[in-house]
Coordinates of C-alpha atoms in Angstrom, one line a residue:
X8 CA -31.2 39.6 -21.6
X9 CA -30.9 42.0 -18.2
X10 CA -27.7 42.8 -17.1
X11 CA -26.0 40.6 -14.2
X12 CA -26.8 42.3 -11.3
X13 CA -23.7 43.5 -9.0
X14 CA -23.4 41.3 -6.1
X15 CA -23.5 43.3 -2.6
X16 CA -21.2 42.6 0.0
X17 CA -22.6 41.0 2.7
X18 CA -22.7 42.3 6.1
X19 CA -19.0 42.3 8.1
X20 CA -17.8 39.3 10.5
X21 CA -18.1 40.4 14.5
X22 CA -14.1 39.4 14.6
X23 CA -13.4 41.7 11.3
X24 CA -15.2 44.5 13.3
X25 CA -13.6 43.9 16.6
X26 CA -10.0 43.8 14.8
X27 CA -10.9 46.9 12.8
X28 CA -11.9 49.1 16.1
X29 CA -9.0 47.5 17.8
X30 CA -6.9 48.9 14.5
X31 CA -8.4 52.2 14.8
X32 CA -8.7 53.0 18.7
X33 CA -6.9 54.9 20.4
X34 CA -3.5 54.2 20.3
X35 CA -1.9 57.1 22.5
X36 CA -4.1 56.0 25.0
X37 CA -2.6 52.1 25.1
X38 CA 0.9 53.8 24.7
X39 CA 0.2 55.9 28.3
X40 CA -0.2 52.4 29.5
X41 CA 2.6 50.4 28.4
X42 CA 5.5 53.1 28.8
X43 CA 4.6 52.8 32.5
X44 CA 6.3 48.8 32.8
X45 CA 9.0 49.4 29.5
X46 CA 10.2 52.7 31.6
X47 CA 9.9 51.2 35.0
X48 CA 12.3 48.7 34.0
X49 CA 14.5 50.8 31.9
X50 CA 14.8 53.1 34.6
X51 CA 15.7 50.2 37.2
X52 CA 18.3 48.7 34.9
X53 CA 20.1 52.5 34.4
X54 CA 20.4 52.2 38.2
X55 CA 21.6 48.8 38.4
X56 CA 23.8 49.6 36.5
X57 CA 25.5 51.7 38.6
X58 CA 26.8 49.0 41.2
X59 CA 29.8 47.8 40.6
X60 CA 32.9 46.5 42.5
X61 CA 36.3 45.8 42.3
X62 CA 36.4 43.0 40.1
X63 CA 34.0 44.3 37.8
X64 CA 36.7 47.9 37.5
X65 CA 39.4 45.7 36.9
X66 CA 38.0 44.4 33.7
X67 CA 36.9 47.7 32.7
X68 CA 33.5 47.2 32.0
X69 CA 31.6 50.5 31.5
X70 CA 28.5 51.4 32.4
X71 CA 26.7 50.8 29.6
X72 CA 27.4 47.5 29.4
X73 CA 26.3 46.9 33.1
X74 CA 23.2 48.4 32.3
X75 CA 22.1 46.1 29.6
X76 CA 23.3 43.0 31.8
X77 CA 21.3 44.7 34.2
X78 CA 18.1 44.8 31.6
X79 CA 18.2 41.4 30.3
X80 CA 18.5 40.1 33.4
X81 CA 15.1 42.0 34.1
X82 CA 13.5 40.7 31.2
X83 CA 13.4 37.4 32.6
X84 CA 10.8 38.4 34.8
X85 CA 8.8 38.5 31.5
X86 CA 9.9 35.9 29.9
X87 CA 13.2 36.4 28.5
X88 CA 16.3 34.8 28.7
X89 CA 19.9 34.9 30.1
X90 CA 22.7 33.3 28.5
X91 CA 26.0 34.0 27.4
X92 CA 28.0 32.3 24.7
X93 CA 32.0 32.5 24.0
X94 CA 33.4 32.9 20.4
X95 CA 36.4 30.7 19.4
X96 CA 38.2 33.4 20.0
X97 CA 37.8 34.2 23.6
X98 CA 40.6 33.4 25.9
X99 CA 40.7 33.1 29.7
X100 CA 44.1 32.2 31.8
X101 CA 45.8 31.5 28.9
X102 CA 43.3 29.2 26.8
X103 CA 40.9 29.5 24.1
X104 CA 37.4 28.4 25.3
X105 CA 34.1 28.4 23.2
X106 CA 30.5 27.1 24.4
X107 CA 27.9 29.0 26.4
X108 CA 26.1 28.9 29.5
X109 CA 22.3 29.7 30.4
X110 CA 20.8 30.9 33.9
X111 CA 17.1 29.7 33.9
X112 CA 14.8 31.2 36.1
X113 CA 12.2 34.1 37.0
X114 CA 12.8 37.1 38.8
X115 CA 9.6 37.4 40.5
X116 CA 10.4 40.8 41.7
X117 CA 10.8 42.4 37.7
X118 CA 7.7 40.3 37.5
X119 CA 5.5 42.2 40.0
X120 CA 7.0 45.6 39.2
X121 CA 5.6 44.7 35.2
X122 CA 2.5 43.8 36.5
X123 CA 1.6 46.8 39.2
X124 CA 3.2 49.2 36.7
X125 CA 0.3 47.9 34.2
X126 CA -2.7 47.7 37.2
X127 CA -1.8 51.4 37.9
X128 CA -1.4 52.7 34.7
X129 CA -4.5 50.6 33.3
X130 CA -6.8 51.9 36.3
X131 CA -5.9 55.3 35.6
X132 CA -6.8 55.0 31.6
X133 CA -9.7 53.1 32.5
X134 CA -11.7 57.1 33.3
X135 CA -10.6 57.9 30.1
X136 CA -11.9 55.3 28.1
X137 CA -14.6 55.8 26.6
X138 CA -17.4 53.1 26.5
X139 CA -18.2 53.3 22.8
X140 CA -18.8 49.3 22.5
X141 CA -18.8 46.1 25.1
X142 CA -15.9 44.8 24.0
X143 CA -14.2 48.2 24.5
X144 CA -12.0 46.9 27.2
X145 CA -11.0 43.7 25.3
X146 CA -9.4 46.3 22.4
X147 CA -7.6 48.3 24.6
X148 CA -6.5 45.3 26.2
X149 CA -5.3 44.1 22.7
X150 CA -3.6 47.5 21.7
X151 CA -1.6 47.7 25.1
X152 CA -0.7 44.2 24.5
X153 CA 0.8 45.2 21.4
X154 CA 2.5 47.8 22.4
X155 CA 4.2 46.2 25.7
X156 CA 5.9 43.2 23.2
X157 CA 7.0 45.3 20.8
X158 CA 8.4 47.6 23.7
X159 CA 9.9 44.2 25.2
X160 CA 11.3 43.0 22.1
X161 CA 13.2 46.4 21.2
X162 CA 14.8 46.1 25.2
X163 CA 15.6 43.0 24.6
X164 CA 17.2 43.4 21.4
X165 CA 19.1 46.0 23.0
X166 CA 19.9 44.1 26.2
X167 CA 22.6 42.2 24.1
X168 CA 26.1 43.4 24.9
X169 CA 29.6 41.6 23.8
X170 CA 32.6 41.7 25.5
X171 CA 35.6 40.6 24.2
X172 CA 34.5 37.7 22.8
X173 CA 31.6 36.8 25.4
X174 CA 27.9 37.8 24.1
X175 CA 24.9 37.7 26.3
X176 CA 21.6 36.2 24.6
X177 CA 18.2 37.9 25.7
X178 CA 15.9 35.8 23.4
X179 CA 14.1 39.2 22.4
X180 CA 11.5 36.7 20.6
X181 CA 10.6 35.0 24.0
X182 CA 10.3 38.4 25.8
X183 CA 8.0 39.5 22.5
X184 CA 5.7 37.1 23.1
X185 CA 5.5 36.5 27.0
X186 CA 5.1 40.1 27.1
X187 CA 2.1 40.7 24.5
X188 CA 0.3 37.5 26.6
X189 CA 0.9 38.5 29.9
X190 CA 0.3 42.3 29.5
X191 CA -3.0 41.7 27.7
X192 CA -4.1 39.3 30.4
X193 CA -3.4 42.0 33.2
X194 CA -4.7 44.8 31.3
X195 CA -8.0 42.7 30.1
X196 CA -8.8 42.3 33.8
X197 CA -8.7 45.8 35.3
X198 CA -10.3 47.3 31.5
X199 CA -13.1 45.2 31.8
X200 CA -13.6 44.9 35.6
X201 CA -17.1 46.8 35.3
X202 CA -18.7 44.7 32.4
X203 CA -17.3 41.2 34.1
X204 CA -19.3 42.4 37.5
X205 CA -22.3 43.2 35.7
X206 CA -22.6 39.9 34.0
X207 CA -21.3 38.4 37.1
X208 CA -24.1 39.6 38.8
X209 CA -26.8 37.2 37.2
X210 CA -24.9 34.3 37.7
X211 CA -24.5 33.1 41.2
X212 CA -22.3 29.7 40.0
X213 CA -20.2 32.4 37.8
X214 CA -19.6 34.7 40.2
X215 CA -18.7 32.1 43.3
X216 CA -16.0 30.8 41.1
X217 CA -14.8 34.4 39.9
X218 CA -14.8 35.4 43.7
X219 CA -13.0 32.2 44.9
X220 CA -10.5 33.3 42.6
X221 CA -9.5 36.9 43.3
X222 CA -9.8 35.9 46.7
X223 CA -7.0 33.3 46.2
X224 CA -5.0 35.6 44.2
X225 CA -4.8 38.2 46.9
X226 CA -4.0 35.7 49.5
X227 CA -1.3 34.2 47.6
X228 CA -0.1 37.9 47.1
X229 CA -0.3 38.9 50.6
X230 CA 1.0 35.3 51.9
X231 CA 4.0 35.6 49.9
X232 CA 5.0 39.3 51.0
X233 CA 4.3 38.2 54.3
X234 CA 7.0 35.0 54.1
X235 CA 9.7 37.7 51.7
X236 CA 9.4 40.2 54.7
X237 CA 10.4 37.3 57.4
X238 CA 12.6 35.8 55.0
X239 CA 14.5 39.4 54.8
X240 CA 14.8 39.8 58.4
X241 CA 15.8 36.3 59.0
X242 CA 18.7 36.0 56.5
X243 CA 19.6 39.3 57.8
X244 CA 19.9 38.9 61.3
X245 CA 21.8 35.0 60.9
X246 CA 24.1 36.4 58.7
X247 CA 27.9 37.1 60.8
X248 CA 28.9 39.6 57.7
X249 CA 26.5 41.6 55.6
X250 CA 27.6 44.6 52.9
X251 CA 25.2 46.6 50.8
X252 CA 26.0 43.9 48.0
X253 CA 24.5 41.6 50.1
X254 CA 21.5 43.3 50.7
X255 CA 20.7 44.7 47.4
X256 CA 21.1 40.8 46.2
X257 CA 18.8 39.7 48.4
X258 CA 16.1 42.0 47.3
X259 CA 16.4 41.6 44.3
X260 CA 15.3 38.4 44.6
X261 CA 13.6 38.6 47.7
X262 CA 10.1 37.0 46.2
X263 CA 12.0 34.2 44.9
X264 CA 13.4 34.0 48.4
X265 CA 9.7 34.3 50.3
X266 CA 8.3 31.8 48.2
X267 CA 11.2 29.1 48.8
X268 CA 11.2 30.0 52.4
X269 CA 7.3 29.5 52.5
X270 CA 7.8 25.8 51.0
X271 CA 10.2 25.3 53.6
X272 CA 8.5 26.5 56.5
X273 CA 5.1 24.3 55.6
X274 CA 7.7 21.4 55.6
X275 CA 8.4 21.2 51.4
X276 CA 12.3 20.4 51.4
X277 CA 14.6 22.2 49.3
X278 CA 16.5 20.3 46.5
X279 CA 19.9 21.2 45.1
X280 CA 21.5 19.0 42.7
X281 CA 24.9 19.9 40.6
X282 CA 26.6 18.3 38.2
X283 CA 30.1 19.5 37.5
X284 CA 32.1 17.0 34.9
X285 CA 32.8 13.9 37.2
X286 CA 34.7 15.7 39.4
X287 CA 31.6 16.7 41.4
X288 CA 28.1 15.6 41.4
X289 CA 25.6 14.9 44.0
X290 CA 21.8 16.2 45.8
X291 CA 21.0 17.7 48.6
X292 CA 17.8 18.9 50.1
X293 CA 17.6 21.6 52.8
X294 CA 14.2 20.6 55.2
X295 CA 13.3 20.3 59.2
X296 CA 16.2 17.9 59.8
X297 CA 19.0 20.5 58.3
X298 CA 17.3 23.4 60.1
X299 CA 17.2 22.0 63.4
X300 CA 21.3 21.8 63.2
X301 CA 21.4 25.5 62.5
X302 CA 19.9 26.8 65.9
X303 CA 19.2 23.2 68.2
X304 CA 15.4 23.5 67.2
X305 CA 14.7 27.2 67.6
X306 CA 15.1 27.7 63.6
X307 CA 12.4 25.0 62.9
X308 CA 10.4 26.3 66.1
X309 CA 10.3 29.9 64.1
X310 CA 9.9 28.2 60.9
X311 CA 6.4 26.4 62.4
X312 CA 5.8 30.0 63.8
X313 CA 6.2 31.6 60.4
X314 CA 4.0 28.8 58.9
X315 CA 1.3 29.3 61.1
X316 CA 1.3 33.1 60.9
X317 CA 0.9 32.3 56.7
X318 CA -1.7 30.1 57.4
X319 CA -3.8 32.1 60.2
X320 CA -3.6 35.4 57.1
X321 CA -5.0 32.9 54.6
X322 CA -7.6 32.0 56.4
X323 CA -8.7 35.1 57.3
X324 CA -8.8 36.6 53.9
X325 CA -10.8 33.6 53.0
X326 CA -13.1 33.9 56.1
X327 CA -13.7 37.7 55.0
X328 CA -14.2 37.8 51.3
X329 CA -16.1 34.5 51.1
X330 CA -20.2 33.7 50.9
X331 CA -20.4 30.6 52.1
X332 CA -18.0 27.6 53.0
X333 CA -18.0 26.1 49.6
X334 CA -16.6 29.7 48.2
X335 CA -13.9 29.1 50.9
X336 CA -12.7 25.6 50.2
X337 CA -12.5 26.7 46.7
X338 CA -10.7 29.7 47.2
X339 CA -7.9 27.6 49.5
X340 CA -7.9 25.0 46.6
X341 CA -7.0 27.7 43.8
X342 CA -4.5 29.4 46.2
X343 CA -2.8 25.8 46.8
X344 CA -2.6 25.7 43.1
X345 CA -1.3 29.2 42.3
X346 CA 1.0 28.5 45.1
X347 CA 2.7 25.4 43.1
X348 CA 2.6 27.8 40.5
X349 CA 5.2 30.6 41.7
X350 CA 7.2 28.2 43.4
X351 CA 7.8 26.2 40.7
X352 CA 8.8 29.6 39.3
X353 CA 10.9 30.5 41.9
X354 CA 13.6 28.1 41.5
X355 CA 16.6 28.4 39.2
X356 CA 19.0 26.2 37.0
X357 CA 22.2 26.8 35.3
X358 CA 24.0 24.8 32.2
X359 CA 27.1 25.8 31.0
X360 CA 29.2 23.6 28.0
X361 CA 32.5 24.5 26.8
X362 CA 35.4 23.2 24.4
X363 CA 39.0 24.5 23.4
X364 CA 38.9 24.6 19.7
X365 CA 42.6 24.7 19.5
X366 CA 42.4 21.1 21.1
X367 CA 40.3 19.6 18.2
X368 CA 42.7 21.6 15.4
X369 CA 45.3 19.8 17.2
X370 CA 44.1 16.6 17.8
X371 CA 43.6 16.7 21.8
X372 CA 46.4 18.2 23.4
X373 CA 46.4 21.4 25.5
X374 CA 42.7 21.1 26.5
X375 CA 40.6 22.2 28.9
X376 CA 41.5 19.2 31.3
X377 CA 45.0 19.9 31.1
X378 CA 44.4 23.4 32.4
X379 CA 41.7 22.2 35.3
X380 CA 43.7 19.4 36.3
X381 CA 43.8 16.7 34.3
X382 CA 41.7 14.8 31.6
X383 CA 38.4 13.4 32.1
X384 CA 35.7 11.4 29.6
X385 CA 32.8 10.3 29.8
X386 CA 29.5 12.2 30.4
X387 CA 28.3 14.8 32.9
X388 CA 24.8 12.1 34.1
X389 CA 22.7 14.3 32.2
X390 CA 22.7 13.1 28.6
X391 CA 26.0 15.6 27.7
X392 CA 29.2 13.9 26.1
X393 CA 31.8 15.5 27.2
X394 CA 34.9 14.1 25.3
X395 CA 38.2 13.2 25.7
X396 CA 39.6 16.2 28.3
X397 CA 38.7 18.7 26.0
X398 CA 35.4 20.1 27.2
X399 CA 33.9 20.7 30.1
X400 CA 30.2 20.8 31.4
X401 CA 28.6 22.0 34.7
X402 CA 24.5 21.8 35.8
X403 CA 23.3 22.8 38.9
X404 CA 19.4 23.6 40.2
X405 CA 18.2 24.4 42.9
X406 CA 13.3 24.2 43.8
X407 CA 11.5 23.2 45.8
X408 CA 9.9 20.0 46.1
X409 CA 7.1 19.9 44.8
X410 CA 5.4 17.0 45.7
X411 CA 6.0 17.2 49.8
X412 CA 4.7 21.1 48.8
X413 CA 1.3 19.8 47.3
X414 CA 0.6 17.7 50.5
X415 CA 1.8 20.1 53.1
X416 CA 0.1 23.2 51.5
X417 CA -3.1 20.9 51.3
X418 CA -2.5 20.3 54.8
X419 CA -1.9 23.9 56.1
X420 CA -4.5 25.9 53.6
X421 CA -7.2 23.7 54.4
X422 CA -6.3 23.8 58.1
X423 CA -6.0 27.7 58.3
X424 CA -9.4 27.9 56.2
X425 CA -11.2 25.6 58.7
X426 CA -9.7 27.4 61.7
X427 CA -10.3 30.8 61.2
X428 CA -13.5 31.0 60.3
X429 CA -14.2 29.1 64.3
X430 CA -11.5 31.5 66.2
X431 CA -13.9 34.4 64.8
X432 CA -17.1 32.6 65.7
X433 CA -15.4 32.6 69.3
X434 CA -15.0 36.3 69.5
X435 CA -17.8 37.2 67.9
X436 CA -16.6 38.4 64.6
X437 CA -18.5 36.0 62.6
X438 CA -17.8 33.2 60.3
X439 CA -17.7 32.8 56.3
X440 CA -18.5 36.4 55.3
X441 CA -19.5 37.6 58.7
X442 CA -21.9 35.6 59.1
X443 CA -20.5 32.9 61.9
X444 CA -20.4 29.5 61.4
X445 CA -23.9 29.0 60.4
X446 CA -25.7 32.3 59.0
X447 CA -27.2 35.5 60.8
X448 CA -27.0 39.0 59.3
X449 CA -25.0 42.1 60.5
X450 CA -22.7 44.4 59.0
X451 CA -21.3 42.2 56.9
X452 CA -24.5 39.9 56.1
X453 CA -22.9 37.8 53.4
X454 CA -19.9 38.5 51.0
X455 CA -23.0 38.9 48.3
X456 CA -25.1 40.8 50.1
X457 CA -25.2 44.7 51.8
X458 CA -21.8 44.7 53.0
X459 CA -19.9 41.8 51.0
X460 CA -19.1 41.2 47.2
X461 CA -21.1 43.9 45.4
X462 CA -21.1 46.7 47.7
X463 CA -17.8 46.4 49.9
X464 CA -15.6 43.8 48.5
X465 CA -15.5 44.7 44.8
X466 CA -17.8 47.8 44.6
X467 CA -17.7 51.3 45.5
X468 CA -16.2 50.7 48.6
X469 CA -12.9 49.0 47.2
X470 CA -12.3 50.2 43.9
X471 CA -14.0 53.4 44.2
X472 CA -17.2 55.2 41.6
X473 CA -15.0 57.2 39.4
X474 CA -13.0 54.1 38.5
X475 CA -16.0 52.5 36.5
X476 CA -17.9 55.6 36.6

């Protein structure tokens, strides 16, 4: 009887082999990448925390501790959180308070700074990667990734200070995972820019929908710096009293501001509600009708002005990078959607919920109501009990609206898109990729063709040779 013959392993999966060069690349390479975002932001909170005023020096609160406020607050640009929570043993004038309170919302500013800290540093590692397999790009991607979550999740572990009895909650997990995802995403994109052309190339239907795309994103970029940059200038100039406080606030969350300002100008209202125990509760929302009290009608004249301008610069980027109208409509229909995006983004809540525990050990007296002015029961009209005078709740948010924002931002897109591309015809400068309203050739025959997507807009001309070699 012959021997059983030794069974021979079978040829690996392509996922086992992408995972094992992704394992065994080049990991000093990825870490050049992501310590450009992790020490961007490190270095912006050590400088943040530097402010401080005379409140904050009569509590006594160090540096260091402003610093790691300062870091989890920038975390939330990448998806951590911001909440602080009081131990039974906290007291403030006079009473012992426990609960916590959360600030939701996105710092687009820390956002972009994460994200052009990874286009620069990615571009720049992109001549030193070696093309050793297609999916190169993809592993790199996968390895800075990595690295920029795990980098997150030690800054937000860090960014967790205490203060007699108050501790500040980063959710390290949350910035773990939003980090890996989003860092992978931007770094995918730049790594594997050369290869996506390429295969772009033979695909006319691919490569309308890829163009459409970029095209939007840079408009929505460019439309939004546009509206932060009159937004600045704006609050700046109405103000009666302005301090460097002031100013540094403000850019901070200047995005934020641009984007909220941009709803407002294309007619979106925007909504503020609060909810503070039943002392105080209510909505209001901020559109045309409030502005025109501010300055008799000049404030919604310049608002209409500011629209416009953010409409005319939409259209032109549009006009310019497009091949034909279809690429334009659908370019003006992903920037309407990327624009609902970010300013659903741009808004910010805050819940806060907190008891006296020495009221419950002794059976309701000396609670928080007798402190704030009296009792109160009931609930806060958003699902919260808040007991008999011993707790107290607050909620307050403040978006736009998104629904008037999806009309009007059909309305103004669409209209800048269409206009545009005539106001050139007019002068001479040609419609949907140069061409004028119709077709023709010249210098820039077609975003396709000599002068247009593979030579100008995303070749050589733009992004240079040595960048993809």
């Amino acid at each position: 009887m012959p021997p059983p013959q030794p069974v021979q392993p079978g040829p690996p999966s392509p996922l086992g082999m992408f995972l094992a060069r992704t394992v065994k690349g080049d990991w000093l390479g990825a870490l050049r990448v992501a310590g450009w975002p992790l020490g961007l932001l490190l270095v912006a909170a050590c400088l943040l925390g530097i402010w401080s005023n005379d409140d904050i020096d009569d509590l006594d609160i160090g540096w260091g501790t402003r610093m790691r406020v300062a870091l989890a607050a920038l975390l939330q640009g990448i998806g951590g959180g911001f909440g602080v929570s009081a131990d039974p043993d906290y007291q403030t004038n006079g009473a012992r308070i426990a609960g916590e309170a959360e600030v939701s919302g996105l710092p687009l500013l820390a956002t972009a700074i994460w994200i052009g800290a990874l286009v620069v540093a990615s571009r720049f590692e992109l001549r030193r990667l070696a093309p050793a397999s297609p999916s190169a790009g993809f592993e790199a991607a996968l390895r800075i990734g990595a690295l920029c979550g795990l980098g997150g999740l030690a800054l937000g572990l860090y960014a967790s200070p205490s203060y007699e009895g108050l501790e500040l909650e980063s959710s390290p997990g949350l910035t773990l995972l939003w980090a890996f995802l989003l860092s992978t995403f931007v770094a995918a994109l730049v790594l594997t820019r050369g290869g996506t052309d390429a295969w772009l190339a033979a695909r006319p239907g691919a490569r309308a929908v890829t163009g459409a795309l970029r095209t939007a994103g840079l408009a929505l970029v460019c439309v939004i710096a546009l509206a932060s940059v009159v937004m600045f200038v704006v609050l700046l100039a109405s103000a009666d009293d302005v301090d460097a406080d002031d100013v540094w606030a403000l850019v901070a969350m200047l995005p934020n501001v641009g984007t909220l300002g941009l709803a407002l100008a294309w007619g979106a209202p925007i909504d503020v509600k609060w909810n503070i125990t039943q002392w105080n509760a209510g909505r209001e929302s901020f559109g045309y009708g409030e502005l025109n009290d501010l300055a008799h009608g000049w404030a919604v004249v310049g608002a209409l002005a500011g629209g416009l301008a953010c409409a005319l610069l939409l259209g032109t980027l549009v006009a310019r990078r497009s091949a034909d109208r279809r690429e334009q409509l659908l370019a003006a229909g992903l920037f309407v959607l990327g624009l609902l995006l970010v300013a659903a983004l741009a808004g910010a809540s805050f819940d806060a919920g907190f008891r006296n525990p020495t009221a419950e050990i002794d059976g309701g007296s000396g609670g928080l109501g007798d402190d704030y002015g009296g009792g109160y029961e009931g609930g806060d009209g958003y699902g919260n009990d808040l007991g008999s005078g011993d707790s107290f709740a607050a909620h307050g948010e403040v978006a736009a609206g998104i629904a008037e924002l999806l009309l009007f931002a059909l309305l103004w897109s669409y209209g800048g898109t269409l206009l545009v591309p005539f106001i050139r015809a007019q002068f001479g400068k040609g419609g949907p990729g140069g061409t004028g309203l119709g077709g023709g050739t010249g210098p820039g025959a077609g975003a396709y063709g000599p002068g247009g997507y593979g030579a100008a807009a995303y070749g050589a001309g733009a992004y240079g040779t040595p960048a993809y070699g």
